[in-house]
Short mmCIF file of C-alpha atoms in Angstrom, two decimals:
data_model
loop_
_atom_site.label_atom_id
_atom_site.label_comp_id
_atom_site.label_asym_id
_atom_site.label_seq_id
_atom_site.Cartn_x
_atom_site.Cartn_y
_atom_site.Cartn_z
CA UNK A 16 104.41 91.45 67.08
CA UNK A 17 105.25 92.03 70.75
CA UNK A 18 108.54 93.61 69.70
CA UNK A 19 106.76 95.87 67.23
CA UNK A 20 108.35 94.18 64.20
CA UNK A 21 105.10 94.11 62.27
CA UNK A 22 106.59 93.56 58.79
CA UNK A 23 108.47 90.50 60.03
CA UNK A 24 105.39 89.21 61.88
CA UNK A 25 103.23 89.75 58.79
CA UNK A 26 105.53 87.59 56.68
CA UNK A 27 105.54 84.78 59.23
CA UNK A 28 101.77 84.77 59.57
CA UNK A 29 101.39 84.68 55.78
CA UNK A 30 103.67 81.64 55.70
CA UNK A 31 101.47 79.94 58.31
CA UNK A 32 98.37 80.64 56.23
CA UNK A 33 100.01 79.16 53.13
CA UNK A 34 100.89 75.97 55.00
CA UNK A 35 97.33 75.69 56.32
CA UNK A 36 98.62 75.57 59.88
CA UNK A 37 96.88 77.56 62.63
CA UNK A 38 94.88 79.44 59.98
CA UNK A 39 92.39 81.06 62.34
CA UNK A 40 95.04 82.43 64.67
CA UNK A 41 97.26 83.52 61.78
CA UNK A 42 94.42 85.39 60.05
CA UNK A 43 93.42 86.96 63.37
CA UNK A 44 96.95 88.24 63.96
CA UNK A 45 97.21 89.53 60.39
CA UNK A 46 93.93 91.37 60.92
CA UNK A 47 95.39 92.98 64.06
CA UNK A 48 98.49 94.08 62.12
CA UNK A 49 96.48 95.67 59.30
CA UNK A 50 94.31 97.53 61.78
CA UNK A 51 97.38 98.88 63.59
CA UNK A 52 98.87 99.95 60.27
CA UNK A 53 95.50 101.33 59.09
CA UNK A 54 95.74 99.25 55.90
CA UNK A 55 91.99 98.98 55.51
CA UNK A 56 91.88 97.20 52.14
CA UNK A 57 94.12 94.44 53.50
CA UNK A 58 92.06 94.36 56.70
CA UNK A 59 88.86 93.84 54.69
CA UNK A 60 90.44 91.07 52.61
CA UNK A 61 91.79 89.21 55.66
CA UNK A 62 88.54 89.65 57.59
CA UNK A 63 86.62 87.96 54.78
CA UNK A 64 89.08 85.06 54.74
CA UNK A 65 88.83 84.80 58.52
CA UNK A 66 85.06 84.57 58.20
CA UNK A 67 85.44 81.59 55.87
CA UNK A 68 87.85 79.60 58.05
CA UNK A 69 86.21 80.45 61.40
CA UNK A 70 82.56 80.35 60.35
CA UNK A 71 81.94 83.56 62.30
CA UNK A 72 80.48 86.71 60.78
CA UNK A 73 82.66 89.82 60.92
CA UNK A 74 80.15 92.03 59.12
CA UNK A 75 80.00 94.82 61.74
CA UNK A 76 83.81 94.98 61.87
CA UNK A 77 84.20 95.02 58.08
CA UNK A 78 81.61 97.81 57.93
CA UNK A 79 83.82 99.84 60.26
CA UNK A 80 86.79 99.29 57.95
CA UNK A 81 84.72 100.73 55.09
CA UNK A 82 83.85 103.71 57.29
CA UNK A 83 87.57 104.25 57.90
CA UNK A 84 88.13 104.15 54.14
CA UNK A 85 85.29 106.64 53.65
CA UNK A 86 86.92 109.12 56.04
CA UNK A 87 90.21 108.76 54.17
CA UNK A 88 88.43 109.39 50.89
CA UNK A 89 86.69 112.46 52.29
CA UNK A 90 90.00 113.86 53.53
CA UNK A 91 91.28 113.57 49.95
CA UNK A 92 88.14 115.13 48.48
CA UNK A 93 86.93 111.93 46.81
CA UNK A 94 83.22 112.16 47.64
CA UNK A 95 82.18 109.55 45.09
CA UNK A 96 84.50 106.91 46.53
CA UNK A 97 83.43 107.80 50.07
CA UNK A 98 79.78 107.29 49.12
CA UNK A 99 80.64 103.89 47.66
CA UNK A 100 82.35 102.86 50.91
CA UNK A 101 79.31 103.95 52.93
CA UNK A 102 77.00 101.99 50.63
CA UNK A 103 79.16 98.90 51.09
CA UNK A 104 79.24 99.39 54.86
CA UNK A 105 75.45 99.56 55.10
CA UNK A 106 75.02 96.59 52.75
CA UNK A 107 77.29 94.52 55.00
CA UNK A 108 75.86 95.82 58.29
CA UNK A 109 72.50 97.54 58.08
CA UNK A 110 72.85 98.58 61.73
CA UNK A 111 76.09 100.51 61.21
CA UNK A 112 75.36 103.82 62.94
CA UNK A 113 78.69 105.29 61.91
CA UNK A 114 77.95 104.74 58.21
CA UNK A 115 74.61 106.54 58.54
CA UNK A 116 76.29 109.45 60.30
CA UNK A 117 78.94 109.79 57.58
CA UNK A 118 76.24 109.56 54.90
CA UNK A 119 74.33 112.34 56.64
CA UNK A 120 77.45 114.51 57.00
CA UNK A 121 78.12 114.24 53.26
CA UNK A 122 74.51 115.14 52.46
CA UNK A 123 74.67 118.12 54.84
CA UNK A 124 77.84 119.42 53.20
CA UNK A 125 76.14 119.18 49.82
CA UNK A 126 73.00 120.95 51.05
CA UNK A 127 70.80 117.85 50.65
CA UNK A 128 69.03 118.42 53.96
CA UNK A 129 66.18 115.95 53.51
CA UNK A 130 68.60 113.14 52.69
CA UNK A 131 70.73 114.09 55.70
CA UNK A 132 67.64 114.07 57.89
CA UNK A 133 66.70 110.60 56.68
CA UNK A 134 70.18 109.23 57.40
CA UNK A 135 70.40 110.80 60.87
CA UNK A 136 66.93 109.57 61.85
CA UNK A 137 67.91 106.04 60.79
CA UNK A 138 70.17 105.90 63.87
CA UNK A 139 67.14 105.46 66.15
CA UNK A 140 66.34 102.15 64.43
CA UNK A 141 69.95 101.00 64.13
CA UNK A 142 70.97 101.59 67.76
CA UNK A 143 68.97 103.96 70.03
CA UNK A 144 71.95 104.28 72.38
CA UNK A 145 73.61 106.55 69.83
CA UNK A 146 70.68 108.96 69.54
CA UNK A 147 72.50 111.65 71.59
CA UNK A 148 75.19 111.76 68.88
CA UNK A 149 72.76 112.98 66.21
CA UNK A 150 70.53 115.36 68.19
CA UNK A 151 72.50 118.54 67.40
CA UNK A 152 72.98 117.76 63.68
CA UNK A 153 69.24 117.01 63.51
CA UNK A 154 68.50 120.41 65.02
CA UNK A 155 70.61 122.03 62.31
CA UNK A 156 68.73 120.14 59.58
CA UNK A 157 65.27 120.92 60.94
CA UNK A 158 66.16 124.57 61.57
CA UNK A 159 67.43 125.06 58.03
CA UNK A 160 64.28 123.37 56.71
CA UNK A 161 62.19 125.64 58.97
CA UNK A 162 60.51 122.63 60.56
CA UNK A 163 61.21 123.10 64.26
CA UNK A 164 57.67 122.08 65.26
CA UNK A 165 58.22 118.75 63.50
CA UNK A 166 61.54 118.36 65.31
CA UNK A 167 59.90 119.04 68.67
CA UNK A 168 57.37 116.30 68.02
CA UNK A 169 60.21 113.97 67.02
CA UNK A 170 62.02 114.77 70.28
CA UNK A 171 58.89 114.12 72.36
CA UNK A 172 58.61 110.68 70.81
CA UNK A 173 62.30 109.99 71.43
CA UNK A 174 62.06 111.00 75.10
CA UNK A 175 58.91 108.91 75.59
CA UNK A 176 60.35 105.81 73.88
CA UNK A 177 64.03 105.92 74.84
CA UNK A 178 64.55 108.56 77.50
CA UNK A 179 67.90 110.33 77.45
CA UNK A 180 68.84 113.71 78.84
CA UNK A 181 70.28 115.10 75.56
CA UNK A 182 66.97 115.02 73.65
CA UNK A 183 65.18 116.18 76.81
CA UNK A 184 67.41 119.24 77.21
CA UNK A 185 67.16 119.99 73.51
CA UNK A 186 63.37 119.85 73.70
CA UNK A 187 63.21 122.02 76.81
CA UNK A 188 65.39 124.60 75.06
CA UNK A 189 63.05 124.65 72.07
CA UNK A 190 59.99 124.94 74.31
CA UNK A 191 61.64 127.97 75.91
CA UNK A 192 62.41 129.40 72.46
CA UNK A 193 58.96 128.78 70.98
CA UNK A 194 56.79 129.26 74.08
CA UNK A 195 58.28 130.47 77.36
CA UNK A 196 60.79 129.72 80.08
CA UNK A 197 57.94 128.80 82.42
CA UNK A 198 56.72 126.09 80.04
CA UNK A 199 60.25 124.77 79.64
CA UNK A 200 60.71 124.54 83.41
CA UNK A 201 57.36 122.83 83.80
CA UNK A 202 58.25 120.25 81.15
CA UNK A 203 61.76 119.45 82.35
CA UNK A 204 60.63 119.26 85.99
CA UNK A 205 57.98 116.68 85.16
CA UNK A 206 60.45 114.56 83.16
CA UNK A 207 63.17 114.72 85.81
CA UNK A 208 60.77 113.31 88.39
CA UNK A 209 60.55 110.21 86.18
CA UNK A 210 64.25 110.00 85.28
CA UNK A 211 66.54 112.22 87.38
CA UNK A 212 70.00 113.00 85.98
CA UNK A 213 72.86 115.29 86.97
CA UNK A 214 72.66 117.10 83.63
CA UNK A 215 68.96 117.70 84.18
CA UNK A 216 69.50 119.06 87.68
CA UNK A 217 72.27 121.28 86.33
CA UNK A 218 69.83 122.79 83.81
CA UNK A 219 67.21 123.33 86.52
CA UNK A 220 69.77 125.20 88.62
CA UNK A 221 70.47 127.45 85.62
CA UNK A 222 66.78 128.29 85.39
CA UNK A 223 66.63 128.99 89.14
CA UNK A 224 69.75 131.18 89.00
CA UNK A 225 68.20 133.44 86.40
CA UNK A 226 65.51 134.37 88.95
CA UNK A 227 67.37 134.17 92.27
CA UNK A 228 68.84 137.02 94.28
CA UNK A 229 70.94 137.51 97.42
CA UNK A 230 71.82 134.49 99.55
CA UNK A 231 69.65 132.17 97.49
CA UNK A 232 71.65 133.06 94.39
CA UNK A 233 74.95 132.49 96.22
CA UNK A 234 73.79 129.04 97.38
CA UNK A 235 72.59 128.09 93.92
CA UNK A 236 75.87 129.27 92.40
CA UNK A 237 77.79 127.00 94.76
CA UNK A 238 75.58 124.03 93.86
CA UNK A 239 75.96 124.84 90.16
CA UNK A 240 79.74 124.80 90.53
CA UNK A 241 79.51 121.35 92.12
CA UNK A 242 77.29 119.87 89.40
CA UNK A 243 79.49 121.41 86.69
CA UNK A 244 82.63 119.88 88.22
CA UNK A 245 80.91 116.53 88.55
CA UNK A 246 79.97 116.60 84.87
CA UNK A 247 83.49 117.65 83.87
CA UNK A 248 85.09 114.74 85.72
CA UNK A 249 82.57 112.10 84.69
CA UNK A 250 83.21 110.07 81.54
CA UNK A 251 80.44 110.42 79.00
CA UNK A 252 81.30 107.15 77.22
CA UNK A 253 82.21 103.64 78.38
CA UNK A 254 83.23 100.45 76.60
CA UNK A 255 80.68 97.73 77.28
CA UNK A 256 83.39 95.09 76.82
CA UNK A 257 86.30 96.27 79.00
CA UNK A 258 84.89 99.27 80.88
CA UNK A 259 87.24 101.82 79.29
CA UNK A 260 86.08 105.36 80.16
CA UNK A 261 86.24 108.16 77.60
CA UNK A 262 85.29 111.80 77.27
CA UNK A 263 84.55 111.43 73.56
CA UNK A 264 83.20 108.72 71.27
CA UNK A 265 85.64 106.14 69.89
CA UNK A 266 84.39 103.71 67.26
CA UNK A 267 87.23 101.35 68.21
CA UNK A 268 87.88 101.05 71.94
CA UNK A 269 91.42 102.29 72.80
CA UNK A 270 91.49 99.74 75.61
CA UNK A 271 90.37 96.39 74.22
CA UNK A 272 90.42 97.32 70.49
CA UNK A 273 86.86 96.08 69.94
CA UNK A 274 84.69 97.95 67.45
CA UNK A 275 81.21 99.32 68.24
CA UNK A 276 81.69 98.73 71.96
CA UNK A 277 82.09 102.31 73.24
CA UNK A 278 78.64 103.73 74.02
CA UNK A 279 77.23 106.83 75.70
CA UNK A 280 76.86 106.37 79.46
CA UNK A 281 73.26 106.12 80.64
CA UNK A 282 71.81 106.61 84.10
CA UNK A 283 71.88 109.38 86.70
CA UNK A 284 75.37 110.60 85.71
CA UNK A 285 74.87 110.13 81.96
CA UNK A 286 71.96 110.02 79.57
#
């Protein structure tokens, strides 16, 4: 395996399994090979066998393998098979956020907006840390359904229960759209006093710039450049296992190869 001779390594590990020697390690290494090779059916089969010999549940990992299969099916236009993979993923791991997101994407593509809405909203129950990932698709659903007032109420509840700058900024933008800029500024200012974030300050500077003139505008522009650069450099995602920083979401950490461990960053410089 270290030399990259995966076919040779696969054969040796299979021989170990057949002899009953070092079964747990052999199955674990086979699982690593099939993940590297993206052989998801073999990965699922080996993961189930590893569960039996180790006594440890691999449900969340197997669910991710089914999600990988679903994406492959979608790329080949096999919607029916993709749906089946998503159903299996959710049956194995009811908290699989990725499966809900794929289910919602399929429903959106087919124009089944209410079903998409239901799947996207399920993410809050499965893992609230991933709420920022579904805010913009939710806006699209609610806008097409002409239910923005309902979406605004949903966002208020999300901000109150979980915080997060993404739903807060989305809500402030809708308040500006439906009411006025003054109301949006009033709302975001009050929330930022409770939970200050760089993204929130950046939005406040934008509001101030739209009204500033002369030297005040020049100063605000300089500050805006600084906050923008800070946001550009800062990683928006981090692996909770190994600390790997990323600009985009990875369902499998590129660093430690764990699944479901890369999450949106929270705090002053994140959500």
